[in-house]
């Protein structure tokens, strides 16, 4: 069993989308979860705009609920995947070591795919921001899947 945790700021846009996209790949022996470094949206469903953008790609994330990242997640997960460098730094500030912590774009870059280092935060932007976000996350997940298949 490999346990993967995606982390963004609010856990209502990028990390639940990453969770839903990876879940839809149907890989065996995988536990998938997501969390936010902030606590503003704890208990809430993903942002409506992200739910709609995901659903248009046949990914249903309506069942997910936001929670805050906790130090106990370092023990509960094998791999902690940050959506942007700011999330990455916030996670490392709580970490004992950085072995388990990665940036989603690293997995895309390992496969030679061209994506920005950070998945941009779509919260304060327009609808097209959510599409861009999903495009970038999808390439990252493609890379992550290749990586996980080599581990499993
Ligand atoms: P996320 O997006 O980190 O992708 O979930 C955000 C959601 C909410 C806020 C910031 C980013 N916020 O400031 O409330």
Short mmCIF file of N, CA and C and ligand atoms in Angstrom, two decimals:
data_model
loop_
_atom_site.label_atom_id
_atom_site.label_comp_id
_atom_site.label_asym_id
_atom_site.label_seq_id
_atom_site.Cartn_x
_atom_site.Cartn_y
_atom_site.Cartn_z
N UNK A 1 0.85 -1.20 0.00
CA UNK A 1 0.00 0.00 0.00
C UNK A 1 0.88 1.26 0.00
N UNK A 2 0.64 2.15 -0.93
CA UNK A 2 1.35 3.44 -0.93
C UNK A 2 0.33 4.53 -0.60
N UNK A 3 0.68 5.38 0.34
CA UNK A 3 -0.25 6.41 0.81
C UNK A 3 0.24 7.78 0.34
N UNK A 4 -0.62 8.42 -0.47
CA UNK A 4 -0.24 9.69 -1.10
C UNK A 4 -1.14 10.81 -0.61
N UNK A 5 -0.55 11.91 -0.19
CA UNK A 5 -1.31 13.07 0.27
C UNK A 5 -0.96 14.29 -0.59
N UNK A 6 -1.98 14.91 -1.19
CA UNK A 6 -1.79 16.15 -1.95
C UNK A 6 -2.08 17.34 -1.04
N UNK A 7 -1.25 18.36 -1.15
CA UNK A 7 -1.42 19.52 -0.27
C UNK A 7 -1.40 20.83 -1.06
N UNK A 8 -2.42 21.67 -0.81
CA UNK A 8 -2.40 23.05 -1.34
C UNK A 8 -2.70 23.99 -0.18
N UNK A 9 -3.18 25.18 -0.46
CA UNK A 9 -3.40 26.16 0.60
C UNK A 9 -4.76 25.95 1.29
N UNK A 10 -5.83 25.90 0.50
CA UNK A 10 -7.17 25.86 1.08
C UNK A 10 -7.80 24.48 1.12
N UNK A 11 -7.27 23.54 0.34
CA UNK A 11 -7.85 22.19 0.16
C UNK A 11 -9.27 22.24 -0.42
N UNK A 12 -9.55 23.28 -1.20
CA UNK A 12 -10.85 23.30 -1.88
C UNK A 12 -10.72 23.42 -3.40
N UNK A 13 -9.50 23.65 -3.91
CA UNK A 13 -9.33 23.76 -5.37
C UNK A 13 -8.32 22.75 -5.90
N UNK A 14 -7.03 23.03 -5.73
CA UNK A 14 -6.00 22.24 -6.42
C UNK A 14 -5.81 20.84 -5.85
N UNK A 15 -5.66 20.72 -4.53
CA UNK A 15 -5.36 19.37 -4.00
C UNK A 15 -6.55 18.40 -4.09
N UNK A 16 -7.81 18.86 -3.88
CA UNK A 16 -8.90 17.90 -4.12
C UNK A 16 -8.98 17.49 -5.59
N UNK A 17 -8.65 18.42 -6.50
CA UNK A 17 -8.65 18.06 -7.93
C UNK A 17 -7.59 16.99 -8.19
N UNK A 18 -6.40 17.18 -7.62
CA UNK A 18 -5.33 16.18 -7.80
C UNK A 18 -5.76 14.84 -7.23
N UNK A 19 -6.41 14.89 -6.06
CA UNK A 19 -6.90 13.65 -5.43
C UNK A 19 -7.90 12.95 -6.35
N UNK A 20 -8.85 13.72 -6.90
CA UNK A 20 -9.87 13.15 -7.78
C UNK A 20 -9.28 12.60 -9.08
N UNK A 21 -8.32 13.32 -9.63
CA UNK A 21 -7.71 12.89 -10.89
C UNK A 21 -6.93 11.59 -10.68
N UNK A 22 -6.18 11.51 -9.59
CA UNK A 22 -5.42 10.27 -9.32
C UNK A 22 -6.38 9.12 -9.00
N UNK A 23 -7.41 9.41 -8.21
CA UNK A 23 -8.39 8.38 -7.85
C UNK A 23 -9.02 7.77 -9.11
N UNK A 24 -9.31 8.63 -10.09
CA UNK A 24 -9.95 8.18 -11.33
C UNK A 24 -9.04 7.27 -12.16
N UNK A 25 -7.75 7.30 -11.89
CA UNK A 25 -6.83 6.42 -12.64
C UNK A 25 -6.98 4.96 -12.21
N UNK A 26 -7.56 4.76 -11.01
CA UNK A 26 -7.85 3.40 -10.56
C UNK A 26 -6.64 2.52 -10.29
N UNK A 27 -5.55 3.11 -9.85
CA UNK A 27 -4.37 2.30 -9.53
C UNK A 27 -4.63 1.45 -8.29
N UNK A 28 -4.13 0.22 -8.27
CA UNK A 28 -4.32 -0.62 -7.09
C UNK A 28 -3.38 -0.21 -5.95
N UNK A 29 -3.74 -0.64 -4.75
CA UNK A 29 -2.85 -0.51 -3.58
C UNK A 29 -2.42 0.92 -3.29
N UNK A 30 -3.38 1.84 -3.44
CA UNK A 30 -3.07 3.25 -3.23
C UNK A 30 -4.10 3.85 -2.27
N UNK A 31 -3.62 4.58 -1.27
CA UNK A 31 -4.50 5.38 -0.42
C UNK A 31 -4.25 6.83 -0.82
N UNK A 32 -5.29 7.58 -1.12
CA UNK A 32 -5.13 8.95 -1.61
C UNK A 32 -5.94 9.89 -0.72
N UNK A 33 -5.34 11.02 -0.36
CA UNK A 33 -6.04 12.01 0.44
C UNK A 33 -5.50 13.39 0.05
N UNK A 34 -6.14 14.45 0.57
CA UNK A 34 -5.61 15.79 0.34
C UNK A 34 -5.86 16.64 1.57
N UNK A 35 -5.10 17.71 1.69
CA UNK A 35 -5.21 18.60 2.85
C UNK A 35 -4.73 19.99 2.45
N UNK A 36 -5.08 20.98 3.28
CA UNK A 36 -4.63 22.36 3.04
C UNK A 36 -3.72 22.81 4.17
N UNK A 37 -2.77 23.68 3.86
CA UNK A 37 -1.92 24.21 4.93
C UNK A 37 -2.72 25.20 5.78
N UNK A 38 -3.75 25.82 5.20
CA UNK A 38 -4.60 26.76 5.93
C UNK A 38 -5.86 26.07 6.46
N UNK A 39 -6.56 26.75 7.39
CA UNK A 39 -7.73 26.12 8.01
C UNK A 39 -9.06 26.80 7.67
N UNK A 40 -9.04 27.77 6.74
CA UNK A 40 -10.25 28.57 6.48
C UNK A 40 -11.43 27.75 5.98
N UNK A 41 -11.18 26.68 5.27
CA UNK A 41 -12.28 25.97 4.60
C UNK A 41 -12.52 24.57 5.16
N UNK A 42 -11.97 24.29 6.34
CA UNK A 42 -12.10 22.96 6.93
C UNK A 42 -13.57 22.50 6.97
N UNK A 43 -13.82 21.28 6.51
CA UNK A 43 -15.17 20.71 6.51
C UNK A 43 -15.97 21.02 5.27
N UNK A 44 -15.47 21.93 4.42
CA UNK A 44 -16.23 22.33 3.23
C UNK A 44 -15.95 21.43 2.03
N UNK A 45 -16.94 21.36 1.14
CA UNK A 45 -16.78 20.65 -0.14
C UNK A 45 -15.86 21.50 -1.03
N UNK A 46 -15.29 20.89 -2.07
CA UNK A 46 -14.46 21.67 -2.99
C UNK A 46 -15.23 22.86 -3.59
N UNK A 47 -14.51 23.90 -3.93
CA UNK A 47 -15.05 25.08 -4.59
C UNK A 47 -15.93 24.64 -5.78
N UNK A 48 -17.12 25.24 -5.89
CA UNK A 48 -18.08 24.90 -6.95
C UNK A 48 -17.45 24.94 -8.33
N UNK A 49 -16.59 25.97 -8.54
CA UNK A 49 -15.98 26.13 -9.86
C UNK A 49 -15.04 24.98 -10.16
N UNK A 50 -14.32 24.50 -9.15
CA UNK A 50 -13.43 23.36 -9.37
C UNK A 50 -14.23 22.07 -9.52
N UNK A 51 -15.32 21.95 -8.76
CA UNK A 51 -16.19 20.77 -8.93
C UNK A 51 -16.69 20.70 -10.37
N UNK A 52 -17.13 21.85 -10.92
CA UNK A 52 -17.68 21.89 -12.28
C UNK A 52 -16.59 21.60 -13.31
N UNK A 53 -15.42 22.19 -13.13
CA UNK A 53 -14.32 21.96 -14.09
C UNK A 53 -13.92 20.49 -14.09
N UNK A 54 -13.90 19.88 -12.91
CA UNK A 54 -13.54 18.46 -12.82
C UNK A 54 -14.63 17.60 -13.46
N UNK A 55 -15.89 17.94 -13.17
CA UNK A 55 -17.00 17.14 -13.70
C UNK A 55 -17.03 17.16 -15.22
N UNK A 56 -16.61 18.29 -15.82
CA UNK A 56 -16.58 18.36 -17.29
C UNK A 56 -15.50 17.44 -17.85
N UNK A 57 -14.62 16.94 -16.96
CA UNK A 57 -13.61 15.95 -17.37
C UNK A 57 -13.94 14.57 -16.76
N UNK A 58 -15.20 14.41 -16.38
CA UNK A 58 -15.67 13.14 -15.80
C UNK A 58 -15.01 12.78 -14.47
N UNK A 59 -14.63 13.80 -13.71
CA UNK A 59 -14.05 13.56 -12.39
C UNK A 59 -15.00 14.17 -11.37
N UNK A 60 -15.56 13.33 -10.50
CA UNK A 60 -16.51 13.81 -9.49
C UNK A 60 -15.79 13.94 -8.15
N UNK A 61 -15.65 15.19 -7.68
CA UNK A 61 -14.95 15.41 -6.40
C UNK A 61 -15.92 15.93 -5.32
N UNK A 62 -17.24 15.80 -5.60
CA UNK A 62 -18.24 16.39 -4.70
C UNK A 62 -18.24 15.78 -3.29
N UNK A 63 -17.70 14.56 -3.16
CA UNK A 63 -17.70 13.88 -1.86
C UNK A 63 -16.54 14.32 -0.96
N UNK A 64 -15.59 15.04 -1.50
CA UNK A 64 -14.40 15.39 -0.71
C UNK A 64 -14.70 16.55 0.25
N UNK A 65 -14.03 16.57 1.39
CA UNK A 65 -14.21 17.63 2.38
C UNK A 65 -12.84 18.12 2.82
N UNK A 66 -12.73 19.43 2.98
CA UNK A 66 -11.43 20.02 3.29
C UNK A 66 -11.00 19.70 4.73
N UNK A 67 -9.71 19.50 4.87
CA UNK A 67 -9.12 19.38 6.20
C UNK A 67 -7.76 20.06 6.19
N UNK A 68 -7.26 20.36 7.37
CA UNK A 68 -5.96 21.03 7.46
C UNK A 68 -4.84 20.01 7.58
N UNK A 69 -3.74 20.30 6.91
CA UNK A 69 -2.53 19.47 7.02
C UNK A 69 -2.05 19.48 8.47
N UNK A 70 -1.56 18.31 8.92
CA UNK A 70 -1.09 18.20 10.29
C UNK A 70 0.25 17.47 10.32
N UNK A 71 1.05 17.71 11.34
CA UNK A 71 2.34 17.02 11.46
C UNK A 71 2.17 15.50 11.48
N UNK A 72 1.03 15.03 11.98
CA UNK A 72 0.80 13.57 12.02
C UNK A 72 0.74 12.98 10.61
N UNK A 73 0.49 13.83 9.61
CA UNK A 73 0.46 13.34 8.21
C UNK A 73 1.82 12.82 7.76
N UNK A 74 2.89 13.26 8.40
CA UNK A 74 4.21 12.73 8.03
C UNK A 74 4.32 11.24 8.34
N UNK A 75 3.61 10.79 9.38
CA UNK A 75 3.61 9.36 9.70
C UNK A 75 2.56 8.60 8.91
N UNK A 76 1.48 9.28 8.61
CA UNK A 76 0.34 8.59 7.98
C UNK A 76 0.50 8.41 6.47
N UNK A 77 1.42 9.15 5.85
CA UNK A 77 1.58 9.07 4.38
C UNK A 77 3.02 8.77 3.97
N UNK A 78 3.14 8.12 2.82
CA UNK A 78 4.48 7.78 2.28
C UNK A 78 5.01 8.91 1.42
N UNK A 79 4.07 9.65 0.83
CA UNK A 79 4.45 10.69 -0.12
C UNK A 79 3.52 11.89 0.07
N UNK A 80 4.11 13.06 0.25
CA UNK A 80 3.33 14.29 0.44
C UNK A 80 3.66 15.20 -0.74
N UNK A 81 2.65 15.49 -1.53
CA UNK A 81 2.87 16.19 -2.80
C UNK A 81 2.28 17.60 -2.74
N UNK A 82 3.14 18.60 -2.77
CA UNK A 82 2.71 20.00 -2.70
C UNK A 82 2.37 20.52 -4.10
N UNK A 83 1.37 21.40 -4.15
CA UNK A 83 0.94 21.96 -5.44
C UNK A 83 1.82 23.11 -5.90
N UNK A 84 2.35 23.88 -4.93
CA UNK A 84 3.26 24.97 -5.33
C UNK A 84 4.40 25.10 -4.33
N UNK A 85 5.36 25.95 -4.65
CA UNK A 85 6.56 26.06 -3.80
C UNK A 85 6.25 26.66 -2.43
N UNK A 86 5.21 27.47 -2.38
CA UNK A 86 4.82 28.04 -1.09
C UNK A 86 4.27 26.93 -0.18
N UNK A 87 3.42 26.06 -0.72
CA UNK A 87 2.91 24.92 0.06
C UNK A 87 4.09 24.04 0.48
N UNK A 88 5.01 23.83 -0.44
CA UNK A 88 6.18 22.97 -0.19
C UNK A 88 6.98 23.51 1.01
N UNK A 89 7.22 24.82 1.00
CA UNK A 89 7.97 25.45 2.10
C UNK A 89 7.21 25.34 3.42
N UNK A 90 5.87 25.53 3.35
CA UNK A 90 5.07 25.45 4.58
C UNK A 90 5.10 24.04 5.16
N UNK A 91 5.09 23.03 4.29
CA UNK A 91 5.15 21.64 4.76
C UNK A 91 6.52 21.37 5.38
N UNK A 92 7.56 21.81 4.69
CA UNK A 92 8.92 21.56 5.19
C UNK A 92 9.18 22.23 6.53
N UNK A 93 8.50 23.35 6.76
CA UNK A 93 8.66 24.06 8.03
C UNK A 93 8.19 23.20 9.20
N UNK A 94 7.31 22.22 8.91
CA UNK A 94 6.79 21.33 9.96
C UNK A 94 7.49 19.97 9.96
N UNK A 95 8.32 19.74 8.93
CA UNK A 95 8.87 18.39 8.71
C UNK A 95 10.14 18.13 9.49
N UNK A 96 10.38 16.84 9.76
CA UNK A 96 11.65 16.40 10.35
C UNK A 96 12.70 16.31 9.24
N UNK A 97 12.27 15.82 8.10
CA UNK A 97 13.17 15.68 6.95
C UNK A 97 12.35 15.88 5.70
N UNK A 98 13.00 15.98 4.56
CA UNK A 98 12.18 16.26 3.38
C UNK A 98 12.06 15.08 2.42
N UNK A 99 12.46 13.89 2.88
CA UNK A 99 12.43 12.70 2.03
C UNK A 99 11.08 12.45 1.35
N UNK A 100 10.01 12.62 2.14
CA UNK A 100 8.68 12.25 1.64
C UNK A 100 8.00 13.38 0.89
N UNK A 101 8.57 14.58 0.93
CA UNK A 101 7.88 15.75 0.41
C UNK A 101 8.36 16.07 -1.00
N UNK A 102 7.40 16.26 -1.91
CA UNK A 102 7.74 16.55 -3.30
C UNK A 102 6.83 17.65 -3.82
N UNK A 103 7.23 18.23 -4.94
CA UNK A 103 6.41 19.22 -5.65
C UNK A 103 5.79 18.46 -6.83
N UNK A 104 4.50 18.66 -7.07
CA UNK A 104 3.83 17.88 -8.14
C UNK A 104 4.58 18.00 -9.47
N UNK A 105 5.05 19.21 -9.79
CA UNK A 105 5.70 19.42 -11.09
C UNK A 105 6.98 18.59 -11.27
N UNK A 106 7.61 18.19 -10.15
CA UNK A 106 8.82 17.35 -10.25
C UNK A 106 8.54 16.08 -11.04
N UNK A 107 7.34 15.51 -10.82
CA UNK A 107 7.00 14.25 -11.47
C UNK A 107 6.80 14.43 -12.97
N UNK A 108 6.26 15.59 -13.35
CA UNK A 108 6.11 15.90 -14.78
C UNK A 108 7.49 16.11 -15.40
N UNK A 109 8.32 16.87 -14.70
CA UNK A 109 9.66 17.19 -15.22
C UNK A 109 10.51 15.94 -15.39
N UNK A 110 10.34 14.96 -14.47
CA UNK A 110 11.08 13.69 -14.57
C UNK A 110 10.75 12.95 -15.85
N UNK A 111 9.50 13.18 -16.34
CA UNK A 111 9.07 12.51 -17.58
C UNK A 111 9.37 13.39 -18.80
N UNK A 112 10.03 14.51 -18.59
CA UNK A 112 10.36 15.40 -19.69
C UNK A 112 9.22 16.30 -20.13
N UNK A 113 8.13 16.34 -19.34
CA UNK A 113 7.00 17.20 -19.70
C UNK A 113 7.27 18.64 -19.24
N UNK A 114 6.81 19.59 -20.03
CA UNK A 114 7.02 21.01 -19.72
C UNK A 114 5.80 21.54 -18.97
N UNK A 115 5.96 21.76 -17.68
CA UNK A 115 4.89 22.44 -16.92
C UNK A 115 5.55 23.45 -15.97
N UNK A 116 4.79 24.48 -15.58
CA UNK A 116 5.34 25.43 -14.62
C UNK A 116 5.62 24.72 -13.29
N UNK A 117 6.58 25.23 -12.53
CA UNK A 117 6.92 24.61 -11.25
C UNK A 117 5.73 24.61 -10.29
N UNK A 118 4.97 25.69 -10.32
CA UNK A 118 3.83 25.83 -9.42
C UNK A 118 2.51 25.62 -10.15
N UNK A 119 1.58 24.88 -9.52
CA UNK A 119 0.20 24.86 -10.01
C UNK A 119 -0.39 26.18 -9.52
N UNK A 120 -0.79 27.08 -10.43
CA UNK A 120 -1.24 28.41 -9.98
C UNK A 120 -2.52 28.32 -9.15
N UNK A 121 -2.62 29.16 -8.14
CA UNK A 121 -3.80 29.21 -7.29
C UNK A 121 -4.95 29.84 -8.08
N UNK A 122 -6.04 29.10 -8.33
CA UNK A 122 -7.11 29.63 -9.20
C UNK A 122 -8.19 30.41 -8.44
N UNK A 123 -8.10 30.46 -7.11
CA UNK A 123 -9.22 30.89 -6.27
C UNK A 123 -9.75 32.28 -6.61
N UNK A 124 -8.84 33.24 -6.83
CA UNK A 124 -9.30 34.62 -7.06
C UNK A 124 -9.41 34.98 -8.53
N UNK A 125 -9.21 34.01 -9.41
CA UNK A 125 -9.25 34.29 -10.85
C UNK A 125 -10.55 33.83 -11.51
N UNK A 126 -10.56 33.83 -12.83
CA UNK A 126 -11.74 33.45 -13.61
C UNK A 126 -11.78 31.95 -13.89
N UNK A 127 -12.85 31.56 -14.61
CA UNK A 127 -13.06 30.13 -14.89
C UNK A 127 -11.92 29.48 -15.66
N UNK A 128 -11.27 30.27 -16.56
CA UNK A 128 -10.21 29.68 -17.37
C UNK A 128 -9.02 29.25 -16.51
N UNK A 129 -8.88 29.92 -15.35
CA UNK A 129 -7.82 29.56 -14.42
C UNK A 129 -7.96 28.13 -13.91
N UNK A 130 -9.21 27.70 -13.78
CA UNK A 130 -9.47 26.34 -13.29
C UNK A 130 -9.09 25.30 -14.35
N UNK A 131 -9.33 25.67 -15.61
CA UNK A 131 -8.96 24.76 -16.71
C UNK A 131 -7.44 24.64 -16.80
N UNK A 132 -6.75 25.79 -16.73
CA UNK A 132 -5.27 25.78 -16.76
C UNK A 132 -4.73 24.93 -15.62
N UNK A 133 -5.32 25.15 -14.47
CA UNK A 133 -4.93 24.42 -13.27
C UNK A 133 -5.08 22.91 -13.49
N UNK A 134 -6.22 22.50 -14.03
CA UNK A 134 -6.46 21.07 -14.27
C UNK A 134 -5.52 20.51 -15.33
N UNK A 135 -5.21 21.32 -16.35
CA UNK A 135 -4.26 20.87 -17.38
C UNK A 135 -2.90 20.57 -16.74
N UNK A 136 -2.45 21.48 -15.88
CA UNK A 136 -1.13 21.32 -15.25
C UNK A 136 -1.14 20.14 -14.26
N UNK A 137 -2.21 20.05 -13.48
CA UNK A 137 -2.31 18.95 -12.51
C UNK A 137 -2.31 17.60 -13.25
N UNK A 138 -3.04 17.55 -14.37
CA UNK A 138 -3.13 16.28 -15.12
C UNK A 138 -1.75 15.82 -15.60
N UNK A 139 -0.94 16.72 -16.08
CA UNK A 139 0.41 16.36 -16.53
C UNK A 139 1.25 15.90 -15.33
N UNK A 140 1.07 16.57 -14.20
CA UNK A 140 1.77 16.16 -12.98
C UNK A 140 1.35 14.76 -12.54
N UNK A 141 0.05 14.50 -12.60
CA UNK A 141 -0.45 13.17 -12.19
C UNK A 141 0.06 12.09 -13.16
N UNK A 142 0.12 12.42 -14.45
CA UNK A 142 0.69 11.45 -15.41
C UNK A 142 2.10 11.04 -14.96
N UNK A 143 2.89 12.04 -14.58
CA UNK A 143 4.26 11.76 -14.14
C UNK A 143 4.28 10.99 -12.83
N UNK A 144 3.39 11.38 -11.91
CA UNK A 144 3.32 10.70 -10.61
C UNK A 144 2.93 9.23 -10.80
N UNK A 145 1.98 8.98 -11.69
CA UNK A 145 1.54 7.59 -11.95
C UNK A 145 2.72 6.75 -12.44
N UNK A 146 3.53 7.30 -13.34
CA UNK A 146 4.72 6.57 -13.82
C UNK A 146 5.64 6.24 -12.65
N UNK A 147 5.81 7.22 -11.77
CA UNK A 147 6.66 7.05 -10.60
C UNK A 147 6.11 5.98 -9.65
N UNK A 148 4.80 6.05 -9.41
CA UNK A 148 4.16 5.09 -8.49
C UNK A 148 4.22 3.69 -9.06
N UNK A 149 4.03 3.57 -10.38
CA UNK A 149 4.06 2.24 -10.99
C UNK A 149 5.43 1.61 -10.85
N UNK A 150 6.46 2.43 -10.77
CA UNK A 150 7.82 1.91 -10.58
C UNK A 150 8.01 1.47 -9.12
N UNK A 151 7.24 2.05 -8.18
CA UNK A 151 7.37 1.71 -6.75
C UNK A 151 6.55 0.50 -6.38
N UNK A 152 5.31 0.41 -6.95
CA UNK A 152 4.33 -0.60 -6.50
C UNK A 152 4.79 -2.01 -6.89
P1 LIG B 1 -6.47 25.95 -3.10
O1 LIG B 1 -7.09 27.40 -3.44
O2 LIG B 1 -5.24 26.21 -2.25
O3 LIG B 1 -6.11 25.40 -4.44
O4 LIG B 1 -7.54 25.20 -2.39
C1 LIG B 1 -7.39 28.35 -2.47
C2 LIG B 1 -8.60 28.33 -1.84
C3 LIG B 1 -8.90 29.30 -0.92
C4 LIG B 1 -7.99 30.28 -0.60
C5 LIG B 1 -6.76 30.29 -1.22
C6 LIG B 1 -6.45 29.31 -2.16
N1 LIG B 1 -8.31 31.28 0.34
O5 LIG B 1 -7.49 32.21 0.52
O6 LIG B 1 -9.38 31.24 0.95
#
